Coordinates of C-alpha atoms in Angstrom, one line a residue:
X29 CA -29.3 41.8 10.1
X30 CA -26.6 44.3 10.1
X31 CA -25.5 43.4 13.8
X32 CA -25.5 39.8 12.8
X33 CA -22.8 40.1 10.2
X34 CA -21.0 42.5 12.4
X35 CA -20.1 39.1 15.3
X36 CA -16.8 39.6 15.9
X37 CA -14.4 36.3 15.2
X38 CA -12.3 36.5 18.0
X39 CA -12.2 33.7 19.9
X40 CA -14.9 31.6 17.0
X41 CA -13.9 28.0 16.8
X42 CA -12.2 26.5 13.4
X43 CA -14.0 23.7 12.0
X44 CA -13.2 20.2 13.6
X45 CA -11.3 17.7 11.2
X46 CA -13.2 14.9 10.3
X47 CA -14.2 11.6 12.9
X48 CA -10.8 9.2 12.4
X49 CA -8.3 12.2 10.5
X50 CA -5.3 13.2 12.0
X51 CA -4.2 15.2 14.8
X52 CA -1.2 16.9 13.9
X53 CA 0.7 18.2 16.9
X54 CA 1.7 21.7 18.0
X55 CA 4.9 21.1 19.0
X56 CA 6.6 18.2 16.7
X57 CA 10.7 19.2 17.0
X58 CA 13.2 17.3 15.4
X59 CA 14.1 18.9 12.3
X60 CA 18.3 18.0 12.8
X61 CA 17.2 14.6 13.1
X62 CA 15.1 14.8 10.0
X63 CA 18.1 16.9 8.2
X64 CA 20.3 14.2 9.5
X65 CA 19.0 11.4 8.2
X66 CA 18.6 13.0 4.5
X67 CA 22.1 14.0 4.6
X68 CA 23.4 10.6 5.4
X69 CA 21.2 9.4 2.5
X70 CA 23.2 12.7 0.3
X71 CA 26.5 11.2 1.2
X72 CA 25.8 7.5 1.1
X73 CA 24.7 7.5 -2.2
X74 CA 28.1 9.9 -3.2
X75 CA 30.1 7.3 -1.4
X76 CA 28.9 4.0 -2.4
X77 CA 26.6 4.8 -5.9
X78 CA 29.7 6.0 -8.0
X79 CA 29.2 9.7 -9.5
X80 CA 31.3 8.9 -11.9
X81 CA 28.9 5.4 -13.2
X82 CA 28.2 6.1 -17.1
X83 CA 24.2 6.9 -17.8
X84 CA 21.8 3.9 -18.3
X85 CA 19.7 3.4 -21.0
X86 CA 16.5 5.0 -20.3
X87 CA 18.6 7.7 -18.4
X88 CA 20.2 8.9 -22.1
X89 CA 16.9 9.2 -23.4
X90 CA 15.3 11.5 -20.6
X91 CA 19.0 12.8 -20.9
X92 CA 19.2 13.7 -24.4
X93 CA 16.1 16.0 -24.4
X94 CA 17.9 18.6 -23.7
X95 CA 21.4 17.7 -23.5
X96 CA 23.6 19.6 -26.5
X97 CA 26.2 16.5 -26.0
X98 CA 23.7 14.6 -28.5
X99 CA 20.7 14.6 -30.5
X100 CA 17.2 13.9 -28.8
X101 CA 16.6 10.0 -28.6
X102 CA 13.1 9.0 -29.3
X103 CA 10.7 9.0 -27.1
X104 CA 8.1 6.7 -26.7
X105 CA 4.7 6.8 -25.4
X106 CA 5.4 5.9 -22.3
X107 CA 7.4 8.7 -20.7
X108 CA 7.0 11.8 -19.7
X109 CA 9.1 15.0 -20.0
X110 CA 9.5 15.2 -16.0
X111 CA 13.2 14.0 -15.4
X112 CA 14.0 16.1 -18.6
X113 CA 13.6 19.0 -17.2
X114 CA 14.7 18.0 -13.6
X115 CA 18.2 17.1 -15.2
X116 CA 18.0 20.2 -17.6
X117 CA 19.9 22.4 -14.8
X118 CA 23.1 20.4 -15.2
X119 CA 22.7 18.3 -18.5
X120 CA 21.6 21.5 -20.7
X121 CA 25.3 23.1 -20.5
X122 CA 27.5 19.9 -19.0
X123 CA 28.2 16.6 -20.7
X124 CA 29.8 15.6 -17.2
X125 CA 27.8 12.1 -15.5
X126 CA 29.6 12.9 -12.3
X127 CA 28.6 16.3 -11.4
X128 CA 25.0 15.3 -12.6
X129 CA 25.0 12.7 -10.1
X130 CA 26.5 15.0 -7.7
X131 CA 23.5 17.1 -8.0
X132 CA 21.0 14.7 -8.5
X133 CA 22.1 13.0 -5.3
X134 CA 21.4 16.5 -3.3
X135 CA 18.5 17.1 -5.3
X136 CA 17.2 13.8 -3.5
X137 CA 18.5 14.4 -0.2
X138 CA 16.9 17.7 -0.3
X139 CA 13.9 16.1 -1.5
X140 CA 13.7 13.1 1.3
X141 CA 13.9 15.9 4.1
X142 CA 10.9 17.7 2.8
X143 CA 9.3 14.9 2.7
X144 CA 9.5 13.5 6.3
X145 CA 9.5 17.2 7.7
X146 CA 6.0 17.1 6.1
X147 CA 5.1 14.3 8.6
X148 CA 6.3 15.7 11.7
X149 CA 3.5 16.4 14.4
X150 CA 1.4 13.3 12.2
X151 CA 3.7 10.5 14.0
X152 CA 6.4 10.9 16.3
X153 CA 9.7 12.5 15.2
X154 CA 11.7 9.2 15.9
X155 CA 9.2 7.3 14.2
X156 CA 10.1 9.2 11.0
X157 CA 13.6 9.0 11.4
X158 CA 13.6 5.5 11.5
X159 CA 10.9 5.3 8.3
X160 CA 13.8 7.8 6.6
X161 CA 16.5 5.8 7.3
X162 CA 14.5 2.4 6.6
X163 CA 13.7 3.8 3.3
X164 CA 16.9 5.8 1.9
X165 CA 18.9 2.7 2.9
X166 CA 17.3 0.1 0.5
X167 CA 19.7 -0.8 -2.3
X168 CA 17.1 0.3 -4.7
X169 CA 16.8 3.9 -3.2
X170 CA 20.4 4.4 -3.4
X171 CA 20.5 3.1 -6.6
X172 CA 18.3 5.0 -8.0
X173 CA 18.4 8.2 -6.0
X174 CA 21.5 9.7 -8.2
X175 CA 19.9 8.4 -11.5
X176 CA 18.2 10.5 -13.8
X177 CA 14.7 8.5 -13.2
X178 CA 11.2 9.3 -12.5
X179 CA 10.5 6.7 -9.6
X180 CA 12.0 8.1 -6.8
X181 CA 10.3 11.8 -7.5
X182 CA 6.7 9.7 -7.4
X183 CA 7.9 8.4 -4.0
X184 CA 8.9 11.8 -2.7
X185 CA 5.7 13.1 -4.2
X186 CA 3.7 10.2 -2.5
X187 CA 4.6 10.9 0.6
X188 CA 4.4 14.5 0.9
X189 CA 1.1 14.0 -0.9
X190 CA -0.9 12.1 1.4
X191 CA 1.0 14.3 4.3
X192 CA -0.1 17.3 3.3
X193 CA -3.8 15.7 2.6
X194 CA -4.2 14.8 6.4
X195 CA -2.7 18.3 7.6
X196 CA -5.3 19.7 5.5
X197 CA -8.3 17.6 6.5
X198 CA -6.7 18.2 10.2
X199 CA -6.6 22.3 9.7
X200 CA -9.3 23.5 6.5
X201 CA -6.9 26.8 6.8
X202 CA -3.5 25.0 6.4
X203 CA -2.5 26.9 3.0
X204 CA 0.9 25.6 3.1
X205 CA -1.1 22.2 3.3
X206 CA -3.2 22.8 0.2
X207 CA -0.1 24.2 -1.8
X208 CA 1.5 20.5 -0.7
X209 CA -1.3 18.9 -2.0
X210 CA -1.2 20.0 -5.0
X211 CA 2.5 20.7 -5.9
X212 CA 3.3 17.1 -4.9
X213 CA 0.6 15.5 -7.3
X214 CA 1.7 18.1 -10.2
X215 CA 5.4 16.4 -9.6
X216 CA 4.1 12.8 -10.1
X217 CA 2.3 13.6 -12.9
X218 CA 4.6 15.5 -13.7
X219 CA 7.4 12.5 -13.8
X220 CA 4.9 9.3 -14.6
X221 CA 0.9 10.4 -14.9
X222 CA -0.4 7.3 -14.6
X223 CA 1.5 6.3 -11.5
X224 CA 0.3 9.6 -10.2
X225 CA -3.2 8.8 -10.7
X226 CA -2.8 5.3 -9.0
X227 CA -1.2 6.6 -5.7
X228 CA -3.6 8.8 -5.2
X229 CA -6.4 6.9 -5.9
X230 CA -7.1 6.0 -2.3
X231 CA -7.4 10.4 -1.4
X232 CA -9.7 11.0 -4.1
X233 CA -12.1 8.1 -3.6
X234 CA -11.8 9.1 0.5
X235 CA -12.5 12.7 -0.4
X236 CA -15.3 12.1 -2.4
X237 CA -17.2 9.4 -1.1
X238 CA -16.9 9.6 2.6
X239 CA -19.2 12.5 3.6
X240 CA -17.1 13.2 7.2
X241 CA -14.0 13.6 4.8
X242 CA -15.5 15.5 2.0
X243 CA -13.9 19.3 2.0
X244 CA -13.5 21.1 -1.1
X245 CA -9.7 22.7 -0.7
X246 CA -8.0 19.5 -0.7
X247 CA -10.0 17.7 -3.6
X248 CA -9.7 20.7 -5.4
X249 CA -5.8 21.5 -4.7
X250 CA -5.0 17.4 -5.5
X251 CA -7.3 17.4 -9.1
X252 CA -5.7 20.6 -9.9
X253 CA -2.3 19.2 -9.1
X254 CA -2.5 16.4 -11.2
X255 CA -3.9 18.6 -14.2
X256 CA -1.1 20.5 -13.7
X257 CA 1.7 17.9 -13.6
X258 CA 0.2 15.9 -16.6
X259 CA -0.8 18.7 -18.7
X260 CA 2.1 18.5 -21.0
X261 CA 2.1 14.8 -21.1
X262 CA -2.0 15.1 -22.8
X263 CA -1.3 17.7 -24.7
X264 CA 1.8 16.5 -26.4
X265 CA -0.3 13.0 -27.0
X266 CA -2.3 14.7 -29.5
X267 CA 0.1 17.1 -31.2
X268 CA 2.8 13.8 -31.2
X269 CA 1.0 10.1 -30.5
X270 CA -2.2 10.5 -32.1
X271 CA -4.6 11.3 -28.9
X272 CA -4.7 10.4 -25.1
X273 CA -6.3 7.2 -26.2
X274 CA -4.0 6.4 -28.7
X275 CA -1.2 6.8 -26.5
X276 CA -2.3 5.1 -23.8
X277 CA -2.6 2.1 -25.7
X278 CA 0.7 2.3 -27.4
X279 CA 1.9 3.0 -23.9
X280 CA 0.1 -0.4 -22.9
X281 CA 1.3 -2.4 -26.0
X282 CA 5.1 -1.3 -25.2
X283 CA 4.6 -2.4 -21.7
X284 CA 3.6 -5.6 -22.8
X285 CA 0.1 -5.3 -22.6
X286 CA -1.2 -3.9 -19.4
X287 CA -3.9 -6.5 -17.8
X288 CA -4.5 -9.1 -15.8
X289 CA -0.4 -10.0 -15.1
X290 CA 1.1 -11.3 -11.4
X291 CA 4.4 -10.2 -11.6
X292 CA 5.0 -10.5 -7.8
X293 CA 7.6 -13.5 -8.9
X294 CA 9.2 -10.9 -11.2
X295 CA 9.9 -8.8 -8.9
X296 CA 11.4 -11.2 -6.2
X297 CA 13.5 -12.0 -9.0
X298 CA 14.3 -8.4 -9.5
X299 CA 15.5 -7.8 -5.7
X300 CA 19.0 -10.1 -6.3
X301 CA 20.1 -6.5 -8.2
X302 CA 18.3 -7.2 -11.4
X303 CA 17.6 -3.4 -12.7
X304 CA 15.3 -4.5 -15.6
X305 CA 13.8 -8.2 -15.1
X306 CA 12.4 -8.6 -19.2
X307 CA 12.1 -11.6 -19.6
X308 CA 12.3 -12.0 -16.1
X309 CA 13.4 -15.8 -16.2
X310 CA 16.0 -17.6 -14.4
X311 CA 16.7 -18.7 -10.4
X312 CA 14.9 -16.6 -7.6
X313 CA 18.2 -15.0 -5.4
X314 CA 19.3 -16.2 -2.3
X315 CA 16.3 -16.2 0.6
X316 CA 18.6 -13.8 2.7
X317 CA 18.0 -11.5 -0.2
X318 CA 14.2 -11.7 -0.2
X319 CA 13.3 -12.1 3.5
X320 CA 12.8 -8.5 4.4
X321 CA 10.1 -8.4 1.0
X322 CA 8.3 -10.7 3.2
X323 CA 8.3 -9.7 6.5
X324 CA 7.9 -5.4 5.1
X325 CA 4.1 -6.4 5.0
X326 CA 4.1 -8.0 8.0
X327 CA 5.3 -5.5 10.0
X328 CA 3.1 -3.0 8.2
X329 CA -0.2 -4.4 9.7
X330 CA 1.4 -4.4 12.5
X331 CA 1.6 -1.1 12.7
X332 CA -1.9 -0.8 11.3
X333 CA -3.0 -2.6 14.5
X334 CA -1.3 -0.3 16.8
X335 CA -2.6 3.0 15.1
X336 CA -6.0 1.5 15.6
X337 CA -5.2 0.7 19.2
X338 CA -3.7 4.2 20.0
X339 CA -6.9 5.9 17.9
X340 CA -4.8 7.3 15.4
X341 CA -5.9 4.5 12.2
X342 CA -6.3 7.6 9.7
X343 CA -2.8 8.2 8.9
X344 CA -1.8 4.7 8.5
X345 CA -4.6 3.3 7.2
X346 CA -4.3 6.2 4.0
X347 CA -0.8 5.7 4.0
X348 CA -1.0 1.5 3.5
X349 CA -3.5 2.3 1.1
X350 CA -2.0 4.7 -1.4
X351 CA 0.9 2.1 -0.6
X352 CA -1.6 -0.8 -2.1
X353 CA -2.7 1.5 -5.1
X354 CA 1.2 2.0 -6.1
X355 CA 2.2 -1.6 -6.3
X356 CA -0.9 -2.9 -7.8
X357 CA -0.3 -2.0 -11.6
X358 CA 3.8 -3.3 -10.8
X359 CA 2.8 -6.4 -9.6
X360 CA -0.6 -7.4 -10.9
X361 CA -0.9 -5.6 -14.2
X362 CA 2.0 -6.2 -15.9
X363 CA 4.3 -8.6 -17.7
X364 CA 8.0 -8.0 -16.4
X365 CA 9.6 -5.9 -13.6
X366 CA 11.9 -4.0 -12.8
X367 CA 13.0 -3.0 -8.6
X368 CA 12.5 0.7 -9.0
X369 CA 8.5 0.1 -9.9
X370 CA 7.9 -0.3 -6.1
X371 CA 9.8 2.8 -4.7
X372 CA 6.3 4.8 -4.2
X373 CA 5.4 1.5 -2.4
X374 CA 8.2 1.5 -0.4
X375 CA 8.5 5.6 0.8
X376 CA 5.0 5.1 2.4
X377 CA 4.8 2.2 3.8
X378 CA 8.3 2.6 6.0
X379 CA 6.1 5.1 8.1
X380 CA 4.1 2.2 9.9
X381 CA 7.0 -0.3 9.6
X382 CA 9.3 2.2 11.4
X383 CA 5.9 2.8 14.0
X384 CA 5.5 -0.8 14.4
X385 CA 9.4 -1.2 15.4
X386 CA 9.5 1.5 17.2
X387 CA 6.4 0.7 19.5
X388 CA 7.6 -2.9 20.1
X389 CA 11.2 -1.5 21.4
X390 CA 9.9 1.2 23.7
X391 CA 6.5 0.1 24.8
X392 CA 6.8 0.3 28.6
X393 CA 6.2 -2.6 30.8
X394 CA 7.3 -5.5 29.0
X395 CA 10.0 -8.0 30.2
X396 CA 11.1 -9.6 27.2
X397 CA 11.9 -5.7 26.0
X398 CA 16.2 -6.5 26.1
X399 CA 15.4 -9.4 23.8
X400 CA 12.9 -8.1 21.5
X401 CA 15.5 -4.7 21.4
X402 CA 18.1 -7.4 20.0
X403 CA 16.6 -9.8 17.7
X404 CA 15.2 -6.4 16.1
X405 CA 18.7 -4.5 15.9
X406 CA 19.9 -8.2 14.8
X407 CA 17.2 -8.0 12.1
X408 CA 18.0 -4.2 10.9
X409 CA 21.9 -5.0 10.5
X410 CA 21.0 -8.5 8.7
X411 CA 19.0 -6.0 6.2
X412 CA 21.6 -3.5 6.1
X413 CA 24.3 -6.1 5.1
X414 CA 22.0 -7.7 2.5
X415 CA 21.2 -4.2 1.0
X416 CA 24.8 -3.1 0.7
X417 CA 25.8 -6.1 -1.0
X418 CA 22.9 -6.0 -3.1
X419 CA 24.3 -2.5 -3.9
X420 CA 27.7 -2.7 -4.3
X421 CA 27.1 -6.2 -7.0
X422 CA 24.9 -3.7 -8.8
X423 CA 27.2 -1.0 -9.1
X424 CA 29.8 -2.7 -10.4
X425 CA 27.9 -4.6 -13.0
X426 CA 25.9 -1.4 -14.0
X427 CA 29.3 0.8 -13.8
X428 CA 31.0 -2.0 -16.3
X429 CA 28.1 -2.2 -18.7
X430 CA 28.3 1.6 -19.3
X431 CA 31.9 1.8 -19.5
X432 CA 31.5 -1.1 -21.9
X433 CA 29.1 1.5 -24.1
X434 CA 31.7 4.6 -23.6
X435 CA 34.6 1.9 -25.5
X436 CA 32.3 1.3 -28.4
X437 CA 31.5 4.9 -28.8
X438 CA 35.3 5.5 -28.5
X439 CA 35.7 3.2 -30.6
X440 CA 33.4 4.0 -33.6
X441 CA 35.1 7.7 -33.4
X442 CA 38.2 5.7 -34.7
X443 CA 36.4 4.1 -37.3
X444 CA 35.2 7.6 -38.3
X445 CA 31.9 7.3 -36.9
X446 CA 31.5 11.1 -35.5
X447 CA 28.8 13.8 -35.0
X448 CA 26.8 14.4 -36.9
X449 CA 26.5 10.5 -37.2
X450 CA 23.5 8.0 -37.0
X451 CA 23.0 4.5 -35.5
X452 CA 21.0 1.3 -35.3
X453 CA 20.7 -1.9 -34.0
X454 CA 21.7 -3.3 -31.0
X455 CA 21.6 -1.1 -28.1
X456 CA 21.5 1.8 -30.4
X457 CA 20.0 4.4 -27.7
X458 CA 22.6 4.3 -25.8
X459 CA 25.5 3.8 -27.5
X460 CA 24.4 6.3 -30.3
X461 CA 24.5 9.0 -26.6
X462 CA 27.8 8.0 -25.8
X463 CA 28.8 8.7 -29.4
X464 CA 27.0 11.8 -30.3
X465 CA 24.9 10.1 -32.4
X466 CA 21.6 10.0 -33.7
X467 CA 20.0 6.6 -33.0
X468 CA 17.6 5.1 -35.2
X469 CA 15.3 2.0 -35.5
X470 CA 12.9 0.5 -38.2
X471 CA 11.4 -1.8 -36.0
X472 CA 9.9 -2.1 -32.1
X473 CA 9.6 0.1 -29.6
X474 CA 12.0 2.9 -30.8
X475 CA 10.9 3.0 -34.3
X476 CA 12.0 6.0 -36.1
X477 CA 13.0 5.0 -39.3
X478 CA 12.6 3.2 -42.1
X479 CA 15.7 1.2 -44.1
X480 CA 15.2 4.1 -47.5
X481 CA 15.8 6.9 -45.2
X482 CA 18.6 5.2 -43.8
X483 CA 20.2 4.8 -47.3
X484 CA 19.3 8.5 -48.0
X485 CA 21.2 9.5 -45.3
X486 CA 24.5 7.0 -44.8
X487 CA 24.8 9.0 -48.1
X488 CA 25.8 12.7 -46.1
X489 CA 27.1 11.8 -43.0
X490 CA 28.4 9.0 -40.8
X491 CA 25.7 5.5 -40.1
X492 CA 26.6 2.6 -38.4
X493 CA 24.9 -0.5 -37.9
X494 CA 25.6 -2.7 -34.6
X495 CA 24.4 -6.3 -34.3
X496 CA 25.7 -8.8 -31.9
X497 CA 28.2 -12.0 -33.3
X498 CA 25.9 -14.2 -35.1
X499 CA 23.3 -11.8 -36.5
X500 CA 23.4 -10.9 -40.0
X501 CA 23.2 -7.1 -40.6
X502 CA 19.9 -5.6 -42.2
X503 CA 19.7 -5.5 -46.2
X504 CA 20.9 -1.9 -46.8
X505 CA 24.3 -2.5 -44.5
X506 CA 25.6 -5.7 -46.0
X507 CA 27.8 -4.0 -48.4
X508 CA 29.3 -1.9 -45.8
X509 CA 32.5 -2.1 -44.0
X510 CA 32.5 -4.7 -40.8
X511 CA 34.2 -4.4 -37.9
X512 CA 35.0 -6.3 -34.9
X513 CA 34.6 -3.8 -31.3
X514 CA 34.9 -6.0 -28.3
X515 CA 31.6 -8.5 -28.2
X516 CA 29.8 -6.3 -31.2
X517 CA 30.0 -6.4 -34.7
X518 CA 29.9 -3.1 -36.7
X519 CA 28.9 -1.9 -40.0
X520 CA 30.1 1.3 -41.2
X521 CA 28.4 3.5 -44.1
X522 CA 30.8 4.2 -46.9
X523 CA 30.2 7.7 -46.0
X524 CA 32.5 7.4 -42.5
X525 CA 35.7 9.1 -42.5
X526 CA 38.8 7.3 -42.7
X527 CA 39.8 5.1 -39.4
X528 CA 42.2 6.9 -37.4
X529 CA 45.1 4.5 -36.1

């Protein structure tokens, strides 16, 4: 017995990877390339995506957790702390949007290169370069890469997630694999739990119920990770919402009412530069605009069908499911949409799309090769032109309707309105940030207050009440000074001091 456990291990084989799983290779390369293509995302979105565009809506409420510029905004059942604390860096000592977006903008640079170095020795380093730059040069990753929003970290995380899932069924002792696994999943629960849980849907059921695939590290390291990243989000749904069930249903009720729900016609809508499609009514955009939605799945199976001829299905075939998991609650479940929904979607499907292209453009022996090169760099600069102009429309209508809440705010500090202050009404949340202000609401999503305590306390310090033209102001305002500021009507609490001139 004793000479039995004495067999030395030099030379003893690892265990094999699975039947179908990845082969990741020894020598991959390529990391400028990689680093190159992140960096150009870095700048583009510094260039094009102005730092200097005021915060959105949603974006003063993540904001405002821990910003000192103004008091915490409510927040509703829905979110998570994860952006809070990704901004707190900057926002916790610096009112300034544009160095924010500065760092934000590396931040997601930094994070796009880890991502795709993740991949390298799964698929070919050019392949991934072409996915990175197919991805980072939609209008809604641009967009939205700056922004303080949760999407784009649940793409990142996708990506490396499912990566590091096949490097670990590839190589059981791939630590740096296992660590992956589960640091990635603890970021996207970390920034939306339930989005987390749908992407990686596809690994757990694979783990779990196909015996070839079933290897304790990985399952382990990707339930842990989700723990992990969602462990503040349960806990604070008992101290704060009532339970996990309770605020999963208030969650639901806020969205609308999660079920049955195609939205796919909301979010063509949403691809003419529409940030938040609720109602989503109106004309679909031009068809220029929504041809490459159309021809992204296309392509994709395509690229499915090579892996399978080339023997290498694994990686595409998790990677277009995970992709399937992510869009299912954005377009079937759900009653409105809004672009950045799909980013998860997007990040991991480019990796066959940029497969598929690249395969049809090289593959040796063809003689239509010099036309199929063209019509496909025609097709990419088409999409490039559409996306910028997507983008640039966009930016200018976002960067005018923040600028729009920065002269109301200036404008209420005229009136008197100043911190410590309170508002409610319309667009409260972000108007009440841009002042300094407390923002309240009696009724809707946001309630936080009822019209009594409102009373109490226009009777201490500043409240204002803002309604659009047309609207009559609630009961407990209609005694109070009005005010015309630009479109809005305002109602100021006796309490304000005097207008300045």
């Amino acid at each position: 017995m004793a000479k039995t456990l004495n067999v030395p291990l030099i030379g003893a084989r690892r265990p094999k990877p699975p039947d179908g799983a990845a082969r990741v290779s020894r020598r991959p390369g390529g990391l400028g390339l990689l680093a190159l293509v992140a960096a150009a995302f870095t700048l583009a979105q510094l260039i094009v995506v102005h730092p200097g565009m005021g915060l959105g809506w949603d974006e003063t409420v993540y904001v405002s957790q821990v910003s000192p510029h103004a008091p915490a905004a409510f927040f509703s059942a829905p979110r998570a702390r994860g952006v809070s604390l990704l901004v707190a860096p900057i926002a916790s000592w610096s009112s300034s949007t544009t160095l924010l977006r500065v760092y934000l903008a590396l931040l997601s640079g930094l994070g796009l290169f880890v991502a795709l170095r993740v991949w390298r020795g799964l698929f070919p380093v050019r392949v991934l370069a072409l996915a990175g730059a197919l991805f980072a040069t939609l209008w809604v990753t641009l967009f939205y890469g700056p922004q303080a929003m949760p999407n784009y970290w649940v793409a990142i995380g996708a990506l490396v997630c499912v990566g590091c899932f096949l490097r670990a069924q590839a190589d059981g002792h791939d630590r740096a694999a296992l660590w992956g696994i589960g640091l990635s999943a603890a970021l996207m629960a970390w920034m939306r739990p339930p989005d987390a849980v749908w992407v990686t849907l596809p690994l757990l059921v694979v783990a779990v119920a196909v015996p070839r695939w079933r290897r304790a590290g990985p399952l382990l390291a990707l339930v842990a990770g989700l723990l992990a990243g969602a462990a503040e989000w349960i806990i604070e749904a008992y101290v704060s919402y009532g339970g996990l069930g309770q605020r999963l249903s208030d969650g639901s009720r806020i969205q609308g009412g999660l079920g049955w729900n195609i939205a796919v016609g909301d979010q063509m809508r949403s691809l003419g530069g529409r940030v938040l499609c609720r109602p989503c009514t109106g004309a679909m955009p031009n068809p220029v605009v929504m041809v490459w939605w159309f021809v992204l799945p296309l392509i994709a199976v395509l690229g499915l069908v090579i892996a399978f001829r080339a023997r290498r299905t694994a990686p595409t075939l998790l990677l277009l499911a995970c992709a399937t998991t992510a869009g299912i609650p954005y377009l079937f479940m759900i009653g409105y949409a809004a672009p950045r929904f799909l980013l998860p979607l997007y990040a991991l499907v480019a990796i066959p799309v940029a497969d598929a292209l690249v395969h049809v453009v090289t593959v040796p022996g063809r003689r239509r090769r010099p036309v199929i090169v063209t019509l496909v760099a025609i097709g990419l600069a088409g999409h490039l032109a559409v996306q910028f102009a997507v983008l640039q429309a966009t930016v200018r209508r976002t960067t005018d309707s923040h600028h729009g809440w920065a002269v109301t705010a200036a404008e209420l500090h005229r009136l008197g309105v100043r911190p410590p202050c309170a508002l409610a009404g319309h667009q409260s949340v972000p108007i009440a940030f841009y002042t300094g202000c407390s923002s309240w609401a009696v009724g809707g999503h946001n309630a936080n207050a009822t019209p009594e305590s409102i009373t109490r306390s226009a009777r201490r310090m500043p409240v204002a009440v803002v309604t659009i033209p047309g609207s009559k102001p609630p009961g407990y305002a209609r005694t109070w000074a009005s005010h015309r500021v630009g479109d809005l009507n305002v109602y100021v609490s006796p309490g304000a001091g005097s207008p300045t001139p």
